[in-house]
PDB file of N, CA and C in Angstrom:
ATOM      1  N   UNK A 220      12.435  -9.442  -2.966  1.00 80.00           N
ATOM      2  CA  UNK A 220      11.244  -9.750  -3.725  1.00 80.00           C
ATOM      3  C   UNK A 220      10.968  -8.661  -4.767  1.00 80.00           C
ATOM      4  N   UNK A 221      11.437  -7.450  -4.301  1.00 78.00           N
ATOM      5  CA  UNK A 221      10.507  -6.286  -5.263  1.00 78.00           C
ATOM      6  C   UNK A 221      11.889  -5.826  -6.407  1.00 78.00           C
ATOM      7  N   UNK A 222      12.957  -6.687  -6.005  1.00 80.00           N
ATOM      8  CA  UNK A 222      14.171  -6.583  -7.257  1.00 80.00           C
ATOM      9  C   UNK A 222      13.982  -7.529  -8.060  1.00 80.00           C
ATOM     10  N   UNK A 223      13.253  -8.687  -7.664  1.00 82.00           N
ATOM     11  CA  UNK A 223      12.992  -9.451  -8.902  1.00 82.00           C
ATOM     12  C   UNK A 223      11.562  -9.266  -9.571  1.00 82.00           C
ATOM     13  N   UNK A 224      10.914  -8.401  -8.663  1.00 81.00           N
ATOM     14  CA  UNK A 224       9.383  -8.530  -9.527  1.00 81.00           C
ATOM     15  C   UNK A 224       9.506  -6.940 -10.560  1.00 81.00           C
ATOM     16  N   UNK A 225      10.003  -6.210  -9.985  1.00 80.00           N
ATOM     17  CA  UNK A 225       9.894  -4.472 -10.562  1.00 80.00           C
ATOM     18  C   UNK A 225      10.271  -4.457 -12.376  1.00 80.00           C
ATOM     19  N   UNK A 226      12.048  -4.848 -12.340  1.00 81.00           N
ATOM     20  CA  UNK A 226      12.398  -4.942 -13.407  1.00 81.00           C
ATOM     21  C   UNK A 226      11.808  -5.396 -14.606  1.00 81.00           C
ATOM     22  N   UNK A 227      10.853  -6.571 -14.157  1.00 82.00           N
ATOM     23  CA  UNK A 227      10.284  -7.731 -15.209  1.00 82.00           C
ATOM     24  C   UNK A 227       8.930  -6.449 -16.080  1.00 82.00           C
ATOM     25  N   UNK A 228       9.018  -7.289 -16.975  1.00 83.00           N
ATOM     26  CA  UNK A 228       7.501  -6.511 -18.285  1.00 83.00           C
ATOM     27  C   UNK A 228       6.118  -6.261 -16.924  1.00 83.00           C
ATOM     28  N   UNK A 229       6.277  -7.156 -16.331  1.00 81.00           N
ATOM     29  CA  UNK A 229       5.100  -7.472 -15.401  1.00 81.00           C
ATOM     30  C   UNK A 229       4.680  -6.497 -14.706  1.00 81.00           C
ATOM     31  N   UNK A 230       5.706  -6.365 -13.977  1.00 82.00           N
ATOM     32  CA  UNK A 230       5.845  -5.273 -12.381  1.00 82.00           C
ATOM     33  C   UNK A 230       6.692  -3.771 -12.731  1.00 82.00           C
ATOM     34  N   UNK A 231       7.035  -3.875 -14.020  1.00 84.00           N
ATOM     35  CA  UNK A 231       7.469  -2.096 -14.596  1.00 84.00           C
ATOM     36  C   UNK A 231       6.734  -1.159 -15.276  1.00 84.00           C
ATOM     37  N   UNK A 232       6.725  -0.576 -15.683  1.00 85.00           N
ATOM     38  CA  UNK A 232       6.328   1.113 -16.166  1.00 85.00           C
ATOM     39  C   UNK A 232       6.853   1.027 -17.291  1.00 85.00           C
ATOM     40  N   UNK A 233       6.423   1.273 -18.585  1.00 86.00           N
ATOM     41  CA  UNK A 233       7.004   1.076 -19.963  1.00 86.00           C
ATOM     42  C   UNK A 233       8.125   2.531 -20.224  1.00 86.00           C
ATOM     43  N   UNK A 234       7.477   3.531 -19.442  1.00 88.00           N
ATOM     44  CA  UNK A 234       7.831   4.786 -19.607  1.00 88.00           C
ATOM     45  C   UNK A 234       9.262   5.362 -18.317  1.00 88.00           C
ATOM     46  N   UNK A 235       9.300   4.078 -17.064  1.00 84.00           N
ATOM     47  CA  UNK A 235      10.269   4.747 -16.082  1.00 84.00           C
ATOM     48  C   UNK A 235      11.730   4.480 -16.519  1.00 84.00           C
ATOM     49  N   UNK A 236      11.911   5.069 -16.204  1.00 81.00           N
ATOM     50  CA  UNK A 236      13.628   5.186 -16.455  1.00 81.00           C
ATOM     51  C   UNK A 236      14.051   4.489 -15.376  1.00 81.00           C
ATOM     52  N   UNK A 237      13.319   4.333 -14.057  1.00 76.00           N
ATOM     53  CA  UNK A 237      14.453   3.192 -12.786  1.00 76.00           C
ATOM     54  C   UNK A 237      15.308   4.406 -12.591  1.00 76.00           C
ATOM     55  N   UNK A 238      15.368   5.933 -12.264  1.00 79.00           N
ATOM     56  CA  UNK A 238      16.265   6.425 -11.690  1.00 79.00           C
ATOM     57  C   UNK A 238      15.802   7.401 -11.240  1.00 79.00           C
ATOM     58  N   UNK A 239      16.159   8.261 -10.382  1.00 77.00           N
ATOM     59  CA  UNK A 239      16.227   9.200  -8.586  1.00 77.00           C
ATOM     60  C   UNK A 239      16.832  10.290  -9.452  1.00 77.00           C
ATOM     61  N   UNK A 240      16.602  11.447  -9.226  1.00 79.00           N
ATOM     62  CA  UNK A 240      17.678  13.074  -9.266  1.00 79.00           C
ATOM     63  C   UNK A 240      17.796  12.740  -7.989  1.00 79.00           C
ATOM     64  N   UNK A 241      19.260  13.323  -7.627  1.00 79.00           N
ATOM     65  CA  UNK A 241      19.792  13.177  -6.381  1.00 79.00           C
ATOM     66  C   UNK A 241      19.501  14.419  -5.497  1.00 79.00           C
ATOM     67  N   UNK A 242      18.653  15.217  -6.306  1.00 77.00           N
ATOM     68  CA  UNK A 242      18.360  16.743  -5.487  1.00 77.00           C
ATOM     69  C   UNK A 242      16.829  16.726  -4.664  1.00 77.00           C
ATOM     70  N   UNK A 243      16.297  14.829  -5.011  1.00 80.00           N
ATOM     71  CA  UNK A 243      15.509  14.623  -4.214  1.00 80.00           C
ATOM     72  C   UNK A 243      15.170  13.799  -2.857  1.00 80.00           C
ATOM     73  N   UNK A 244      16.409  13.701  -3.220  1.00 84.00           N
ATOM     74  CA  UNK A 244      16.986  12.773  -1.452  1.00 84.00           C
ATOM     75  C   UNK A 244      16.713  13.113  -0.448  1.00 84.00           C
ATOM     76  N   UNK A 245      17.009  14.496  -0.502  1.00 86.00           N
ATOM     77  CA  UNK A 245      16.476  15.381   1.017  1.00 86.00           C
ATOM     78  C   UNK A 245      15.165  15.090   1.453  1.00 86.00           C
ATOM     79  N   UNK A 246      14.080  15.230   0.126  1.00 85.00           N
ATOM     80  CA  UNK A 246      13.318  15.316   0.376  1.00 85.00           C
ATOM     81  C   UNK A 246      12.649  13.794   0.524  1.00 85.00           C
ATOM     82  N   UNK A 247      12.514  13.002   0.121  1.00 83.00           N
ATOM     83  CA  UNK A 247      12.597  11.900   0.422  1.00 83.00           C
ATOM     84  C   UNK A 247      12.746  11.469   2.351  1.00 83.00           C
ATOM     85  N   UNK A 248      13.971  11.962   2.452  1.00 86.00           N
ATOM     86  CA  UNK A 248      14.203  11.386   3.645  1.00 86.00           C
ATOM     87  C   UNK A 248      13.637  12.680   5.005  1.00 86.00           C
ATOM     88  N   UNK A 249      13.501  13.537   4.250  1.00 90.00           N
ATOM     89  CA  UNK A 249      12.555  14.311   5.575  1.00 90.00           C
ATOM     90  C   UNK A 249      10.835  13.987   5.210  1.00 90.00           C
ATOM     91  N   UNK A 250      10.280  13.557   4.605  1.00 88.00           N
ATOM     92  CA  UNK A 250       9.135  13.322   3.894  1.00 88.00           C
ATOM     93  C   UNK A 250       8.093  11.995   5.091  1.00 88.00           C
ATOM     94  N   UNK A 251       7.176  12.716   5.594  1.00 90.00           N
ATOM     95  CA  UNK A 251       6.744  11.572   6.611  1.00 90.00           C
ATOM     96  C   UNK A 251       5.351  11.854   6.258  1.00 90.00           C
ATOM     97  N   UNK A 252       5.172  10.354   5.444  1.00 86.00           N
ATOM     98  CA  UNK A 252       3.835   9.907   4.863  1.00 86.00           C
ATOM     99  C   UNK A 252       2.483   9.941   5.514  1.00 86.00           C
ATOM    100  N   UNK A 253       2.853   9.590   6.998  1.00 89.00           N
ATOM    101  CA  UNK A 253       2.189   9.314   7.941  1.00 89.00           C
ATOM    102  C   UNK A 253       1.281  10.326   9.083  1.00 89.00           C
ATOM    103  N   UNK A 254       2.240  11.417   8.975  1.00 90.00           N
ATOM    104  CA  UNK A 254       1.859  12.906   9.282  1.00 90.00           C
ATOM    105  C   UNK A 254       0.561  13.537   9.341  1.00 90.00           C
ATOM    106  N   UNK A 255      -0.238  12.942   8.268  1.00 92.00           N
ATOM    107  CA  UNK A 255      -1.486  13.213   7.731  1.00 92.00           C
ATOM    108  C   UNK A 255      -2.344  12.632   7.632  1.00 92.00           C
ATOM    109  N   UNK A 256      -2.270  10.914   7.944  1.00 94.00           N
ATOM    110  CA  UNK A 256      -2.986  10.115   7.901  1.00 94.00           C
ATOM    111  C   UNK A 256      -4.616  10.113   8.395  1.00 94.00           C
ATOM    112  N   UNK A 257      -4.379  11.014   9.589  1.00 94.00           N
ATOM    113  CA  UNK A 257      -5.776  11.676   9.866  1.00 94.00           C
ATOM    114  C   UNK A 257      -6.689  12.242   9.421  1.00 94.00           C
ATOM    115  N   UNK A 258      -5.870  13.043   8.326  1.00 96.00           N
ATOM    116  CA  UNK A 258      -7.011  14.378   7.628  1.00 96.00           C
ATOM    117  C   UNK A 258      -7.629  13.409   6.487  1.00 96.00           C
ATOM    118  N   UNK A 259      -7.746  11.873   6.397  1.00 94.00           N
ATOM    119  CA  UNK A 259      -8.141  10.841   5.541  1.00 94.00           C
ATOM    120  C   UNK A 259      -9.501  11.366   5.497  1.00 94.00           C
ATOM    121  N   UNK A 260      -9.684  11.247   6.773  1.00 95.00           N
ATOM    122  CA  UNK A 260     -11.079  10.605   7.651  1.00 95.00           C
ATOM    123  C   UNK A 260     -12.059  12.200   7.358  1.00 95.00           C
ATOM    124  N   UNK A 261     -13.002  12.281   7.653  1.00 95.00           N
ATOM    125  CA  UNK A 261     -14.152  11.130   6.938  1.00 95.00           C
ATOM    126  C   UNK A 261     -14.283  10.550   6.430  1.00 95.00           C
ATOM    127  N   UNK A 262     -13.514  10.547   5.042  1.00 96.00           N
ATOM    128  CA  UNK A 262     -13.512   9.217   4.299  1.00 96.00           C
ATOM    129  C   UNK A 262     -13.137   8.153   4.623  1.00 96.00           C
ATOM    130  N   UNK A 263     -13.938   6.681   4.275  1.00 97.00           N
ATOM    131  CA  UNK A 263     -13.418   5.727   4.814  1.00 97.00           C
ATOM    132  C   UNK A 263     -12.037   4.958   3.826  1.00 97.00           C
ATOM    133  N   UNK A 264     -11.652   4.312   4.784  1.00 97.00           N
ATOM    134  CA  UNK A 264      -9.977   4.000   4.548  1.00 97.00           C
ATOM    135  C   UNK A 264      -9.919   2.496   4.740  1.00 97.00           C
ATOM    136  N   UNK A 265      -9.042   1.437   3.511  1.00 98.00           N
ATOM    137  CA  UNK A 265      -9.243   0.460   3.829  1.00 98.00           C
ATOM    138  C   UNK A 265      -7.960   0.445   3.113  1.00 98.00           C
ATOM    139  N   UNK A 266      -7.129  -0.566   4.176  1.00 97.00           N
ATOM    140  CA  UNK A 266      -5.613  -0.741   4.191  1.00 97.00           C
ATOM    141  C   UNK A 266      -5.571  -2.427   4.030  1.00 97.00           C
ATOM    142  N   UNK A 267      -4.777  -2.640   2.783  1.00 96.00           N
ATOM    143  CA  UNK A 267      -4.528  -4.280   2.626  1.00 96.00           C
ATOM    144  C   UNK A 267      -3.073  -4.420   2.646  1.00 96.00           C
ATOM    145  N   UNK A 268      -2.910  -5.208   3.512  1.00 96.00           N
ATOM    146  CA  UNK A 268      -1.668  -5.791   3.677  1.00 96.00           C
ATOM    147  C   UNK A 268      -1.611  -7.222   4.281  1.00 96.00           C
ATOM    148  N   UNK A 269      -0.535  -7.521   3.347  1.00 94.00           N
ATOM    149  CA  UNK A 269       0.100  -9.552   3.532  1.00 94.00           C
ATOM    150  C   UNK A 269       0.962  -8.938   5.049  1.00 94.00           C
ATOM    151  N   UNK A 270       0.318 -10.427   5.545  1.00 94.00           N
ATOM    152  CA  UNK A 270       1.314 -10.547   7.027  1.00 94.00           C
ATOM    153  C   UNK A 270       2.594 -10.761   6.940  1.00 94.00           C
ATOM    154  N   UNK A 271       3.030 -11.288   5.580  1.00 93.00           N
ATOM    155  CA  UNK A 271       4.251 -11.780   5.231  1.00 93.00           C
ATOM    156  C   UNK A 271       5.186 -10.771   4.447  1.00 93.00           C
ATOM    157  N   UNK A 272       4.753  -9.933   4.750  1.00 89.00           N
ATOM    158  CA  UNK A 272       5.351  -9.054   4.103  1.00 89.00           C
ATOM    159  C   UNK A 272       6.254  -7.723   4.861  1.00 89.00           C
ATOM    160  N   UNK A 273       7.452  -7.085   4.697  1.00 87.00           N
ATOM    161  CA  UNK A 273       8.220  -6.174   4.810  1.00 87.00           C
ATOM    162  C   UNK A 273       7.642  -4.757   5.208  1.00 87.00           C
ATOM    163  N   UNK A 274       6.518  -4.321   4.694  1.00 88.00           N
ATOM    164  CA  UNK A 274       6.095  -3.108   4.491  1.00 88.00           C
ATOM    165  C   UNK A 274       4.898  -2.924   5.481  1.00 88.00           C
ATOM    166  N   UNK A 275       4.208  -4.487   6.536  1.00 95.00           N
ATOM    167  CA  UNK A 275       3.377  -4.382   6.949  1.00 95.00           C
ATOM    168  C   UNK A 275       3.351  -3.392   8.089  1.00 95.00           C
ATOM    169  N   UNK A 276       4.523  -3.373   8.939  1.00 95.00           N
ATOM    170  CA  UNK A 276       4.399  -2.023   9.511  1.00 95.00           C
ATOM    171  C   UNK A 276       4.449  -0.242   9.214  1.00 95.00           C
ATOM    172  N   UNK A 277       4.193  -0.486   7.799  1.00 94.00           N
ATOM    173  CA  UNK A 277       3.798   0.928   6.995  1.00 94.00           C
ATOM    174  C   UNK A 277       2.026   1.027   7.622  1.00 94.00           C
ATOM    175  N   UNK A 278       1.650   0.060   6.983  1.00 95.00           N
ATOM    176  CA  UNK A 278      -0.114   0.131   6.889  1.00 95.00           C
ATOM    177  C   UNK A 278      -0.675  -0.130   8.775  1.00 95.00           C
ATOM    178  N   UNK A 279       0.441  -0.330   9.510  1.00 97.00           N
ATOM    179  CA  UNK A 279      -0.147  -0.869  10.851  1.00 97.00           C
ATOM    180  C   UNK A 279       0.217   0.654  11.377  1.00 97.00           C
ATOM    181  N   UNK A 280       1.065   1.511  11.155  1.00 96.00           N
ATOM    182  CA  UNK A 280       1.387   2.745  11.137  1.00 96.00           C
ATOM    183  C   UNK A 280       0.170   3.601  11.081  1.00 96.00           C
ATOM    184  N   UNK A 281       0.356   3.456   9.823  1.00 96.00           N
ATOM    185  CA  UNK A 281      -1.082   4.037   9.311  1.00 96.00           C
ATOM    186  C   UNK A 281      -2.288   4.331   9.486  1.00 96.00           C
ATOM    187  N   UNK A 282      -2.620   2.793   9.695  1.00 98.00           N
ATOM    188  CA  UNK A 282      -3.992   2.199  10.658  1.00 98.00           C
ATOM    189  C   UNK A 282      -4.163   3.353  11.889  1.00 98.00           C
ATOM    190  N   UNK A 283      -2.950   2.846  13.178  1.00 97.00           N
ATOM    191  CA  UNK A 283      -3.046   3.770  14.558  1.00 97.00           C
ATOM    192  C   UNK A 283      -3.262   5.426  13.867  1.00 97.00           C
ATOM    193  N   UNK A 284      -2.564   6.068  12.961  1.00 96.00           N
ATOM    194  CA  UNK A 284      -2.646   7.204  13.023  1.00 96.00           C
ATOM    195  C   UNK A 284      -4.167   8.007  12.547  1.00 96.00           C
ATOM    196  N   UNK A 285      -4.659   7.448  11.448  1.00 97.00           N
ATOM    197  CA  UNK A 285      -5.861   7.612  10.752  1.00 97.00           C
ATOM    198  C   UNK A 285      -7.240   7.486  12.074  1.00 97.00           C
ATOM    199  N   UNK A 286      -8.213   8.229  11.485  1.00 97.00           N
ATOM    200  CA  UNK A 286      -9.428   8.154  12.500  1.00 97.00           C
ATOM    201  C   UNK A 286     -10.240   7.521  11.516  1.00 97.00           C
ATOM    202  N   UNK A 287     -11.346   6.849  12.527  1.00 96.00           N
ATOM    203  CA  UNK A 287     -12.538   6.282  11.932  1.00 96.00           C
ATOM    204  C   UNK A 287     -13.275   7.392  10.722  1.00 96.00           C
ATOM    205  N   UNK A 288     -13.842   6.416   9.761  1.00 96.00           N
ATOM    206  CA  UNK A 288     -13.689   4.888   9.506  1.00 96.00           C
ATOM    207  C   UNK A 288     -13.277   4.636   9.448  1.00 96.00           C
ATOM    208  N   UNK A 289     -12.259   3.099   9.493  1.00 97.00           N
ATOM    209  CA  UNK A 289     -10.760   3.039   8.920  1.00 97.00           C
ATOM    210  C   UNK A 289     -10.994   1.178   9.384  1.00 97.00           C
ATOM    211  N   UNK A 290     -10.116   0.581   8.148  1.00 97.00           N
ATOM    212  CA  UNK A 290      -9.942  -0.456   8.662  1.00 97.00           C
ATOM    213  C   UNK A 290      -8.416  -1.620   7.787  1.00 97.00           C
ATOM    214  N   UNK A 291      -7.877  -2.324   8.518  1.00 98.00           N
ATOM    215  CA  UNK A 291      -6.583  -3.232   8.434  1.00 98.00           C
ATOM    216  C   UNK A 291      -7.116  -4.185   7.870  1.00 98.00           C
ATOM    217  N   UNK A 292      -6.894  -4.823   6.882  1.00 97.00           N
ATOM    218  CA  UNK A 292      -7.631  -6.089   6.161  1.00 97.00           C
ATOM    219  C   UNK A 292      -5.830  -6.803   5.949  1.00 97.00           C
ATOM    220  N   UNK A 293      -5.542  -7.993   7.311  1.00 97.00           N
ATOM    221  CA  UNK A 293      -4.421  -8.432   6.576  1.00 97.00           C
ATOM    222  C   UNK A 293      -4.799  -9.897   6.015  1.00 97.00           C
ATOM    223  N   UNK A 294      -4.469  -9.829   4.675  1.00 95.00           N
ATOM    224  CA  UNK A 294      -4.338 -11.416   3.883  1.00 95.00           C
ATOM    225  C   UNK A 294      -2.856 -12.509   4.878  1.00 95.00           C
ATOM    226  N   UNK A 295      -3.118 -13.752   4.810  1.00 95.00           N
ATOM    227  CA  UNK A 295      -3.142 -14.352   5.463  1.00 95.00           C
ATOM    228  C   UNK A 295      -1.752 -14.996   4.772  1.00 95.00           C
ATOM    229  N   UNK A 296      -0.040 -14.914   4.593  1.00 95.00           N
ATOM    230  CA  UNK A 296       0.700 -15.718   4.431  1.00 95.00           C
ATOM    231  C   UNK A 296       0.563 -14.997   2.733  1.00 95.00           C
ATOM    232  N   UNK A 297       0.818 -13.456   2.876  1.00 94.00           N
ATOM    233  CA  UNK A 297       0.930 -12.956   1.612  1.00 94.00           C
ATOM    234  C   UNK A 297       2.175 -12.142   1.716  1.00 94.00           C
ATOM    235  N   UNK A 298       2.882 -11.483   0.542  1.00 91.00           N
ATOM    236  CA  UNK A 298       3.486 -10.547   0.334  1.00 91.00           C
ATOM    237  C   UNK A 298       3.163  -9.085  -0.243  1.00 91.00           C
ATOM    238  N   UNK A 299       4.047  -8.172  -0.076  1.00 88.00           N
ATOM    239  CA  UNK A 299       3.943  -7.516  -0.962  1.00 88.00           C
ATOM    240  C   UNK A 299       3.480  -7.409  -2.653  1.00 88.00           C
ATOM    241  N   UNK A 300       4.304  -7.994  -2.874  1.00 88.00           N
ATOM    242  CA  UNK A 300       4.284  -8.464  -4.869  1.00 88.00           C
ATOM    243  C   UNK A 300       2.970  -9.428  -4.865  1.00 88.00           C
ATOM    244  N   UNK A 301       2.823 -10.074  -4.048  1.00 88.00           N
ATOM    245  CA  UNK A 301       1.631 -11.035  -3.818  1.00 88.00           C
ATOM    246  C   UNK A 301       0.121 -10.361  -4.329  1.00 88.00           C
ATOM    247  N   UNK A 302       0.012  -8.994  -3.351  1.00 87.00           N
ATOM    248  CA  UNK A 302      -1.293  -8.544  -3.500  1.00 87.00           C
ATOM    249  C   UNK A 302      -1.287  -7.183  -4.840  1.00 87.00           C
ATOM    250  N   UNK A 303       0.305  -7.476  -5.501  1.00 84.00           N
ATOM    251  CA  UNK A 303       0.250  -6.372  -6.356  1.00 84.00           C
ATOM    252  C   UNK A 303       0.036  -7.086  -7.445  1.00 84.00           C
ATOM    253  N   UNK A 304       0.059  -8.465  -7.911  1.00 81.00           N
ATOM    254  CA  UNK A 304      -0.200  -9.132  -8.998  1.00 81.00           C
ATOM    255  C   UNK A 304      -1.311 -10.688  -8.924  1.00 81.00           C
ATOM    256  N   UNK A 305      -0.341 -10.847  -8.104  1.00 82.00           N
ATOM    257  CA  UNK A 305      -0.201 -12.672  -7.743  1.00 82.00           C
ATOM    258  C   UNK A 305      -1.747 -13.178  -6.810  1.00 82.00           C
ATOM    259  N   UNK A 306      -2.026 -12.632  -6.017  1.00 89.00           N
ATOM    260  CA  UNK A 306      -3.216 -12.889  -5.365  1.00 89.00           C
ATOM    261  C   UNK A 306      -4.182 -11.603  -5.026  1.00 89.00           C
ATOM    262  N   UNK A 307      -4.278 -10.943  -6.404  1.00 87.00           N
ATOM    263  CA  UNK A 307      -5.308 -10.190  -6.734  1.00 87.00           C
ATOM    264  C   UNK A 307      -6.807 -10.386  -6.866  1.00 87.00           C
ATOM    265  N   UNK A 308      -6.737 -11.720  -7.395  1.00 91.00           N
ATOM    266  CA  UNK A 308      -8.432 -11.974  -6.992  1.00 91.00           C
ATOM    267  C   UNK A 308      -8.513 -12.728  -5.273  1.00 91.00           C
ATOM    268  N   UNK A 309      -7.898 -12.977  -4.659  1.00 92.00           N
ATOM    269  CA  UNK A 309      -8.220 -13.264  -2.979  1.00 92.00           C
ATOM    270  C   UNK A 309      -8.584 -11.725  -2.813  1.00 92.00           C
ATOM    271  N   UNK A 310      -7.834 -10.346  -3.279  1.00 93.00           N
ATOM    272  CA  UNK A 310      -8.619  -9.425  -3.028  1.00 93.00           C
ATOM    273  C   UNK A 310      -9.799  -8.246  -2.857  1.00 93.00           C
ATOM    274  N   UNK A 311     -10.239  -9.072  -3.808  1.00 94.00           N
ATOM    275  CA  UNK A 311     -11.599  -8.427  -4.692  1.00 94.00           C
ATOM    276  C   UNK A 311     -13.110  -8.472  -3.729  1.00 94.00           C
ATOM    277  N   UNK A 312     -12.855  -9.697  -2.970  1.00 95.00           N
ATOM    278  CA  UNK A 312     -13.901  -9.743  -2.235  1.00 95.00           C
ATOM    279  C   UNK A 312     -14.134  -8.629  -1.011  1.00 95.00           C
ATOM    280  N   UNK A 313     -12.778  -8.163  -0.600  1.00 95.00           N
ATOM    281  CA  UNK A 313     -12.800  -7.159   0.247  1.00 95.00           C
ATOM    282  C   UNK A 313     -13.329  -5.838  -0.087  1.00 95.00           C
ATOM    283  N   UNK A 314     -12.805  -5.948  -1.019  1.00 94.00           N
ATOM    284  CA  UNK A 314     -12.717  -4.499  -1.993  1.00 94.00           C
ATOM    285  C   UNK A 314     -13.693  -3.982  -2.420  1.00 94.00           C
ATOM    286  N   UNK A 315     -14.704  -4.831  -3.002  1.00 96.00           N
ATOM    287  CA  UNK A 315     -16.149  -4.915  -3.155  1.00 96.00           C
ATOM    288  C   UNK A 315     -17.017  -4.516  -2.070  1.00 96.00           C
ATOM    289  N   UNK A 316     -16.819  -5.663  -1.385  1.00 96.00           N
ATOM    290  CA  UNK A 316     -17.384  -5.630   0.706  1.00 96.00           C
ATOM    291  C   UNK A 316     -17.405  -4.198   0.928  1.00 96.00           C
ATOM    292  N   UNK A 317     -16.175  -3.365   1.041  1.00 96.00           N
ATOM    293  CA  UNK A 317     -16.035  -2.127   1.491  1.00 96.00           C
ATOM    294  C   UNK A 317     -16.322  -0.954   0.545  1.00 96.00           C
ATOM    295  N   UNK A 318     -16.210  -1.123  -0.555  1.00 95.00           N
ATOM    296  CA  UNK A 318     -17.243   0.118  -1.633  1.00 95.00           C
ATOM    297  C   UNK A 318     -18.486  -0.017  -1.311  1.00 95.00           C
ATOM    298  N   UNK A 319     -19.231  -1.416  -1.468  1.00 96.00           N
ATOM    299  CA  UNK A 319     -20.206  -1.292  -0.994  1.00 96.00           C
ATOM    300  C   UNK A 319     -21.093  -0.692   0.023  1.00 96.00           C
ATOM    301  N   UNK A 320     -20.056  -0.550   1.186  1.00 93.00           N
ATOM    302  CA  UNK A 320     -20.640   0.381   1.949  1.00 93.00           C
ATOM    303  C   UNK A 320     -19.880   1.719   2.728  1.00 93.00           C
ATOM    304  N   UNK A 321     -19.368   1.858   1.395  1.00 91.00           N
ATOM    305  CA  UNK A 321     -18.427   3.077   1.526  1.00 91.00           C
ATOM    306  C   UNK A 321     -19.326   3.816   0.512  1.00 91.00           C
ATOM    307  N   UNK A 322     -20.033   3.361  -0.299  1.00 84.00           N
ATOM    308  CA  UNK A 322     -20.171   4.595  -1.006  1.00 84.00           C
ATOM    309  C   UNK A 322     -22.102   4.752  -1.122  1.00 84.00           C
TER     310      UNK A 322
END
């Protein structure tokens, strides 16, 4: 999904080049996102993710590691690319919902 959406005018960066230095691999692959997820909190944290999607056990990761406030908002028979373009307004209502009383 994200090889056919990235490349396109749509889903690219006018400015990326699409390429890696290879002197960052290491770091990359010792690099654990998740490590920290805790020191979020106090702030509140609101994680959207499609059920249909590849990456959902990133944000379900996430979710367990992080402390309150914190909350999993999954859209229902979405993707990835889905909530990055395609069903952007199904997300707005959340998004709203939770500034609202986030801030």
């Amino acid at each position: 999904e994200g090889r056919e959406y990235y490349p396109i005018p749509r889903g690219s960066y006018p400015t990326s080049t699409n390429r890696s230095a290879i002197f960052s691999y290491d770091r990359l692959a010792t690099f654990d996102a998740f490590a920290f997820a805790e020191w979020i909190s106090p702030k509140p944290l609101l994680l959207i993710a499609g059920d249909d999607t590849v990456t959902l056990n990133y944000s379900e990761m996430t979710y367990r590691k992080a402390k309150e406030p914190k909350e999993l908002h999954l859209m229902k028979d979405a993707t990835h690319v889905d909530l990055l373009d395609y069903r952007i307004l199904d997300i707005l209502p959340k998004l709203i919902e939770f500034c609202r009383m986030s801030i």
